[in-house]
mmCIF file of C-alpha atoms in Angstrom:
data_model
loop_
_atom_site.group_PDB
_atom_site.id
_atom_site.type_symbol
_atom_site.label_atom_id
_atom_site.label_comp_id
_atom_site.label_asym_id
_atom_site.label_seq_id
_atom_site.Cartn_x
_atom_site.Cartn_y
_atom_site.Cartn_z
ATOM 1 C CA MET K 1 16.424 -19.272 -7.961
ATOM 2 C CA ARG K 2 14.666 -16.326 -6.320
ATOM 3 C CA ILE K 3 13.040 -16.872 -2.951
ATOM 4 C CA PHE K 4 9.847 -15.202 -1.748
ATOM 5 C CA ALA K 5 7.676 -15.407 1.352
ATOM 6 C CA VAL K 6 3.911 -14.948 1.359
ATOM 7 C CA ARG K 7 1.815 -13.846 4.332
ATOM 8 C CA LEU K 8 -1.458 -15.762 4.686
ATOM 9 C CA ASN K 9 -4.228 -16.333 7.208
ATOM 10 C CA PRO K 10 -3.733 -19.288 9.550
ATOM 11 C CA ASP K 11 -5.988 -22.239 8.753
ATOM 12 C CA PRO K 12 -8.324 -22.686 11.763
ATOM 13 C CA ARG K 13 -9.845 -25.940 10.500
ATOM 14 C CA ARG K 14 -9.012 -29.425 11.726
ATOM 15 C CA GLY K 15 -6.546 -31.520 9.769
ATOM 16 C CA PRO K 16 -3.465 -30.495 7.772
ATOM 17 C CA TRP K 17 -3.434 -26.779 7.002
ATOM 18 C CA TYR K 18 -4.272 -25.467 3.520
ATOM 19 C CA SER K 19 -5.134 -28.971 2.323
ATOM 20 C CA SER K 20 -8.924 -29.171 1.912
ATOM 21 C CA TYR K 21 -11.581 -27.201 0.084
ATOM 22 C CA PRO K 22 -13.719 -25.026 2.380
ATOM 23 C CA THR K 23 -17.475 -24.960 2.157
ATOM 24 C CA GLN K 24 -18.945 -21.537 1.472
ATOM 25 C CA ARG K 25 -19.966 -21.318 5.128
ATOM 26 C CA GLU K 26 -16.427 -22.096 6.310
ATOM 27 C CA TYR K 27 -14.986 -19.562 3.876
ATOM 28 C CA ASP K 28 -17.370 -16.814 5.022
ATOM 29 C CA ASN K 29 -16.651 -17.515 8.687
ATOM 30 C CA ILE K 30 -12.873 -17.359 8.179
ATOM 31 C CA HIS K 31 -13.220 -14.239 6.038
ATOM 32 C CA ARG K 32 -15.117 -12.455 8.843
ATOM 33 C CA ASN K 33 -12.665 -13.380 11.594
ATOM 34 C CA ALA K 34 -9.256 -13.544 9.885
ATOM 35 C CA ALA K 35 -6.479 -10.977 10.049
ATOM 36 C CA MET K 36 -6.536 -10.702 6.248
ATOM 37 C CA ASN K 37 -9.551 -10.742 3.929
ATOM 38 C CA GLY K 38 -10.665 -13.934 2.210
ATOM 39 C CA PHE K 39 -9.340 -17.473 2.362
ATOM 40 C CA HIS K 40 -8.478 -18.500 -1.189
ATOM 41 C CA GLU K 41 -5.288 -20.003 0.254
ATOM 42 C CA ALA K 42 -7.390 -22.825 1.775
ATOM 43 C CA VAL K 43 -5.919 -25.404 -0.629
ATOM 44 C CA ASN K 44 -2.429 -24.011 -1.239
ATOM 45 C CA TYR K 45 -0.927 -27.349 -0.174
ATOM 46 C CA LEU K 46 -3.510 -29.726 -1.616
ATOM 47 C CA ASP K 47 -2.048 -32.352 -3.946
ATOM 48 C CA GLU K 48 -4.273 -32.641 -7.011
ATOM 49 C CA ASP K 49 -2.903 -35.330 -9.320
ATOM 50 C CA GLY K 50 0.712 -34.449 -8.590
ATOM 51 C CA LEU K 51 0.166 -30.704 -8.870
ATOM 52 C CA ILE K 52 -0.164 -27.924 -6.324
ATOM 53 C CA ARG K 53 -2.068 -24.801 -7.340
ATOM 54 C CA GLY K 54 -1.562 -21.886 -4.962
ATOM 55 C CA TYR K 55 -3.145 -18.501 -4.315
ATOM 56 C CA LEU K 56 -1.326 -15.208 -3.714
ATOM 57 C CA PRO K 57 -3.082 -12.240 -2.071
ATOM 58 C CA PRO K 58 -3.667 -8.983 -3.988
ATOM 59 C CA ARG K 59 -0.634 -6.745 -4.560
ATOM 60 C CA HIS K 60 1.856 -9.619 -4.630
ATOM 61 C CA LEU K 61 5.209 -8.722 -6.142
ATOM 62 C CA ARG K 62 5.599 -8.278 -9.884
ATOM 63 C CA ALA K 63 8.934 -10.071 -9.571
ATOM 64 C CA MET K 64 6.978 -13.292 -9.025
ATOM 65 C CA ARG K 65 5.207 -12.954 -12.398
ATOM 66 C CA THR K 66 8.166 -13.372 -14.752
ATOM 67 C CA GLY K 67 7.543 -17.046 -15.502
ATOM 68 C CA ASP K 68 10.859 -18.084 -13.962
ATOM 69 C CA PRO K 69 10.655 -20.693 -11.170
ATOM 70 C CA PHE K 70 10.867 -19.518 -7.585
ATOM 71 C CA VAL K 71 10.826 -20.807 -4.016
ATOM 72 C CA LEU K 72 7.866 -19.767 -1.845
ATOM 73 C CA ILE K 73 7.810 -19.866 1.960
ATOM 74 C CA THR K 74 4.401 -19.635 3.645
ATOM 75 C CA VAL K 75 4.157 -17.441 6.744
ATOM 76 C CA THR K 76 1.075 -16.719 8.844
ATOM 77 C CA ALA K 77 -0.008 -13.137 9.490
ATOM 78 C CA ALA K 78 1.602 -11.703 12.614
ATOM 79 C CA GLY K 79 -1.669 -9.963 13.479
ATOM 80 C CA ALA K 80 -3.641 -13.194 13.760
ATOM 81 C CA GLU K 81 -5.231 -13.844 17.155
ATOM 82 C CA THR K 82 -3.781 -17.364 17.222
ATOM 83 C CA TYR K 83 -1.089 -19.118 15.186
ATOM 84 C CA GLY K 84 0.521 -15.877 14.055
ATOM 85 C CA ASP K 85 4.109 -15.461 12.777
ATOM 86 C CA LEU K 86 4.642 -19.121 11.891
ATOM 87 C CA ILE K 87 6.372 -20.774 8.947
ATOM 88 C CA THR K 88 3.944 -23.465 7.848
ATOM 89 C CA GLY K 89 5.727 -24.806 4.777
ATOM 90 C CA ILE K 90 7.892 -24.224 1.727
ATOM 91 C CA GLN K 91 7.336 -24.896 -1.981
ATOM 92 C CA VAL K 92 10.123 -25.242 -4.517
ATOM 93 C CA GLN K 93 10.110 -24.559 -8.273
ATOM 94 C CA CYS K 94 6.843 -22.668 -8.226
ATOM 95 C CA GLN K 95 5.825 -21.105 -11.513
ATOM 96 C CA TYR K 96 3.460 -18.185 -11.995
ATOM 97 C CA ARG K 97 0.519 -18.792 -14.317
ATOM 98 C CA ALA K 98 -1.012 -16.254 -16.699
ATOM 99 C CA ILE K 99 -3.903 -14.137 -15.502
ATOM 100 C CA ILE K 100 -6.796 -14.294 -17.943
ATOM 101 C CA ASP K 101 -8.242 -10.915 -18.937
ATOM 102 C CA GLY K 102 -6.942 -9.310 -15.754
ATOM 103 C CA HIS K 103 -8.663 -11.855 -13.490
ATOM 104 C CA ASP K 104 -7.250 -14.569 -11.261
ATOM 105 C CA LEU K 105 -7.408 -18.111 -12.615
ATOM 106 C CA PRO K 106 -10.522 -19.979 -11.411
ATOM 107 C CA ARG K 107 -9.839 -23.162 -9.515
ATOM 108 C CA LEU K 108 -11.922 -26.029 -10.885
ATOM 109 C CA GLY K 109 -12.420 -29.572 -9.692
ATOM 110 C CA GLY K 110 -13.443 -29.064 -6.050
ATOM 111 C CA PRO K 111 -16.472 -30.709 -4.393
ATOM 112 C CA PRO K 112 -19.935 -29.358 -5.284
ATOM 113 C CA ASN K 113 -20.372 -27.521 -1.969
ATOM 114 C CA ALA K 114 -16.944 -25.854 -2.044
ATOM 115 C CA ALA K 115 -16.449 -22.097 -2.135
ATOM 116 C CA ALA K 116 -15.338 -20.666 -5.489
ATOM 117 C CA LEU K 117 -11.560 -20.189 -5.280
ATOM 118 C CA THR K 118 -8.813 -18.849 -7.534
ATOM 119 C CA PHE K 119 -5.071 -19.453 -7.906
ATOM 120 C CA HIS K 120 -1.917 -17.853 -9.346
ATOM 121 C CA TYR K 121 0.943 -20.363 -9.365
ATOM 122 C CA SER K 122 1.618 -24.069 -9.504
ATOM 123 C CA CYS K 123 4.390 -26.401 -8.388
ATOM 124 C CA PRO K 124 5.000 -30.163 -8.321
ATOM 125 C CA SER K 125 3.471 -31.756 -5.243
ATOM 126 C CA ARG K 126 6.756 -33.599 -4.578
ATOM 127 C CA LEU K 127 8.407 -30.220 -4.035
ATOM 128 C CA SER K 128 5.713 -28.886 -1.710
ATOM 129 C CA LEU K 129 6.526 -29.346 1.977
ATOM 130 C CA LEU K 130 3.792 -28.703 4.536
ATOM 131 C CA PHE K 131 5.391 -28.909 7.970
ATOM 132 C CA LYS K 132 3.893 -31.310 10.498
ATOM 133 C CA ARG K 133 4.277 -28.514 13.041
ATOM 134 C CA PRO K 134 5.056 -24.926 12.005
ATOM 135 C CA LEU K 135 8.324 -23.198 12.833
ATOM 136 C CA GLU K 136 7.880 -20.320 15.272
ATOM 137 C CA ASN K 137 9.178 -16.735 15.023
ATOM 138 C CA ALA K 138 8.966 -16.615 11.238
ATOM 139 C CA ARG K 139 10.082 -13.042 10.727
ATOM 140 C CA ALA K 140 13.089 -13.347 13.023
ATOM 141 C CA LEU K 141 14.172 -16.433 11.086
ATOM 142 C CA LEU K 142 13.590 -15.069 7.582
ATOM 143 C CA LEU K 143 14.316 -11.350 7.574
ATOM 144 C CA ARG K 144 17.723 -9.720 7.598
ATOM 145 C CA ARG K 145 18.650 -7.460 10.474
ATOM 146 C CA ASN K 146 16.829 -4.113 10.148
ATOM 147 C CA GLN K 147 14.651 -5.525 7.332
ATOM 148 C CA ASN K 148 10.907 -4.958 7.648
ATOM 149 C CA TRP K 149 8.213 -6.905 5.855
ATOM 150 C CA GLY K 150 6.359 -3.796 4.740
ATOM 151 C CA GLN K 151 2.717 -3.469 3.718
ATOM 152 C CA GLY K 152 2.449 -6.015 0.903
ATOM 153 C CA PRO K 153 1.562 -9.696 1.308
ATOM 154 C CA THR K 154 4.802 -10.932 -0.262
ATOM 155 C CA ILE K 155 8.483 -10.154 0.155
ATOM 156 C CA GLU K 156 11.656 -11.279 -1.585
ATOM 157 C CA LEU K 157 14.168 -12.904 0.763
ATOM 158 C CA THR K 158 17.802 -12.175 0.084
ATOM 159 C CA THR K 159 19.476 -13.808 3.073
ATOM 160 C CA LYS K 160 21.991 -16.299 1.703
ATOM 161 C CA ASN K 161 20.779 -19.924 1.658
ATOM 162 C CA ILE K 162 17.591 -19.031 3.541
ATOM 163 C CA ALA K 163 15.490 -21.722 1.834
ATOM 164 C CA GLU K 164 18.030 -24.409 2.693
ATOM 165 C CA HIS K 165 18.198 -23.109 6.254
ATOM 166 C CA VAL K 166 14.421 -23.308 6.702
ATOM 167 C CA ILE K 167 14.243 -26.861 5.353
ATOM 168 C CA LYS K 168 17.192 -28.031 7.456
ATOM 169 C CA GLN K 169 15.702 -26.424 10.572
ATOM 170 C CA ALA K 170 12.407 -28.236 9.981
ATOM 171 C CA MET K 171 14.303 -31.501 9.494
ATOM 172 C CA LYS K 172 16.343 -30.949 12.644
ATOM 173 C CA GLU K 173 13.192 -30.408 14.713
ATOM 174 C CA ASP K 174 11.385 -33.339 13.055
ATOM 175 C CA ARG K 175 8.686 -31.104 11.589
ATOM 176 C CA VAL K 176 8.824 -32.513 8.086
ATOM 177 C CA ASP K 177 9.301 -35.874 6.385
ATOM 178 C CA LYS K 178 13.060 -36.126 5.989
ATOM 179 C CA ALA K 179 13.045 -38.010 2.689
ATOM 180 C CA ALA K 180 10.700 -35.466 1.106
ATOM 181 C CA ALA K 181 12.683 -32.591 2.590
ATOM 182 C CA SER K 182 15.975 -33.971 1.274
ATOM 183 C CA PHE K 183 14.463 -34.238 -2.204
ATOM 184 C CA ALA K 184 13.222 -30.648 -2.098
ATOM 185 C CA LEU K 185 16.513 -29.464 -0.655
ATOM 186 C CA VAL K 186 18.379 -30.548 -3.772
ATOM 187 C CA HIS K 187 16.027 -28.573 -5.997
ATOM 188 C CA THR K 188 16.362 -25.288 -4.095
ATOM 189 C CA SER K 189 19.816 -24.853 -5.601
ATOM 190 C CA VAL K 190 18.751 -25.379 -9.223
ATOM 191 C CA ASN K 191 19.477 -22.170 -11.126
ATOM 192 C CA ILE K 192 17.448 -20.671 -13.958
ATOM 193 C CA VAL K 193 19.898 -21.757 -16.680
ATOM 194 C CA THR K 194 19.723 -25.392 -15.568
ATOM 195 C CA TYR K 195 15.947 -25.224 -15.234
ATOM 196 C CA LYS K 196 15.517 -23.929 -18.776
ATOM 197 C CA MET K 197 17.906 -26.573 -20.073
ATOM 198 C CA TRP K 198 15.805 -29.289 -18.428
ATOM 199 C CA GLN K 199 12.710 -27.866 -20.079
ATOM 200 C CA SER K 200 14.175 -27.842 -23.595
ATOM 201 C CA PRO K 201 12.428 -30.200 -26.060
ATOM 202 C CA ALA K 202 15.738 -31.880 -26.912
ATOM 203 C CA ILE K 203 16.485 -32.868 -23.306
ATOM 204 C CA ARG K 204 12.890 -33.881 -22.534
ATOM 205 C CA SER K 205 12.795 -36.109 -25.639
ATOM 206 C CA ILE K 206 15.834 -38.017 -24.379
ATOM 207 C CA PHE K 207 14.849 -38.060 -20.687
ATOM 208 C CA PRO K 208 11.036 -37.742 -20.503
ATOM 209 C CA SER K 209 11.041 -37.762 -16.701
ATOM 210 C CA THR K 210 13.711 -35.081 -16.477
ATOM 211 C CA GLY K 211 12.749 -31.538 -15.651
ATOM 212 C CA GLY K 212 13.631 -31.021 -12.051
ATOM 213 C CA GLU K 213 10.147 -32.286 -11.181
ATOM 214 C CA VAL K 214 8.710 -29.183 -12.847
ATOM 215 C CA CYS K 215 5.334 -30.109 -14.297
ATOM 216 C CA GLN K 216 3.205 -28.309 -16.820
ATOM 217 C CA GLU K 217 -0.182 -26.870 -15.961
ATOM 218 C CA LYS K 218 -2.986 -29.354 -16.460
ATOM 219 C CA VAL K 219 -6.258 -28.447 -18.099
ATOM 220 C CA HIS K 220 -9.317 -29.070 -15.916
#
């Protein structure tokens, strides 16, 4: 399974990061003061009926849009005034969703006073790990020697077993629920062939709960 990292604004609000809808006022304030424009990532780790729906900034990699599942590691922008260059969480078996008529997918179902947000991918909430405390020095931990992030908001990570290493490091430092992390750890090693086998109608008819915890997009 391919592994990517995405660079996002830190979440300056109280409570767990990326886990609550912002009001329009909160969104505008973060947009004005953040290292990167906008704050559609405000709910990238919000569990909505067992499903996570996440946002990716403009110019994210085409390699993420194939429809094959991928692992996504969330990193804060190094240029942020506070909370920069942190690993805040990891999501396993993410799947890119179609863009309608060239536009991002609108996110529906938030509170009436919430800012209008969009999203690009989904993953099962059981495979979404938001760390209790972020891991520091994200780029030193994730990037190979002499590898630079570049200008785009996303990068593919090719260091061997990097997803497993990040999860195990968070477990070692007690920054994540160990039972949840162990569950996600197993699924980082699921390859594309196995994933597609799980998703076949024949297998799902015999084992309805099978599927590597991959869930289908819900209609809101």
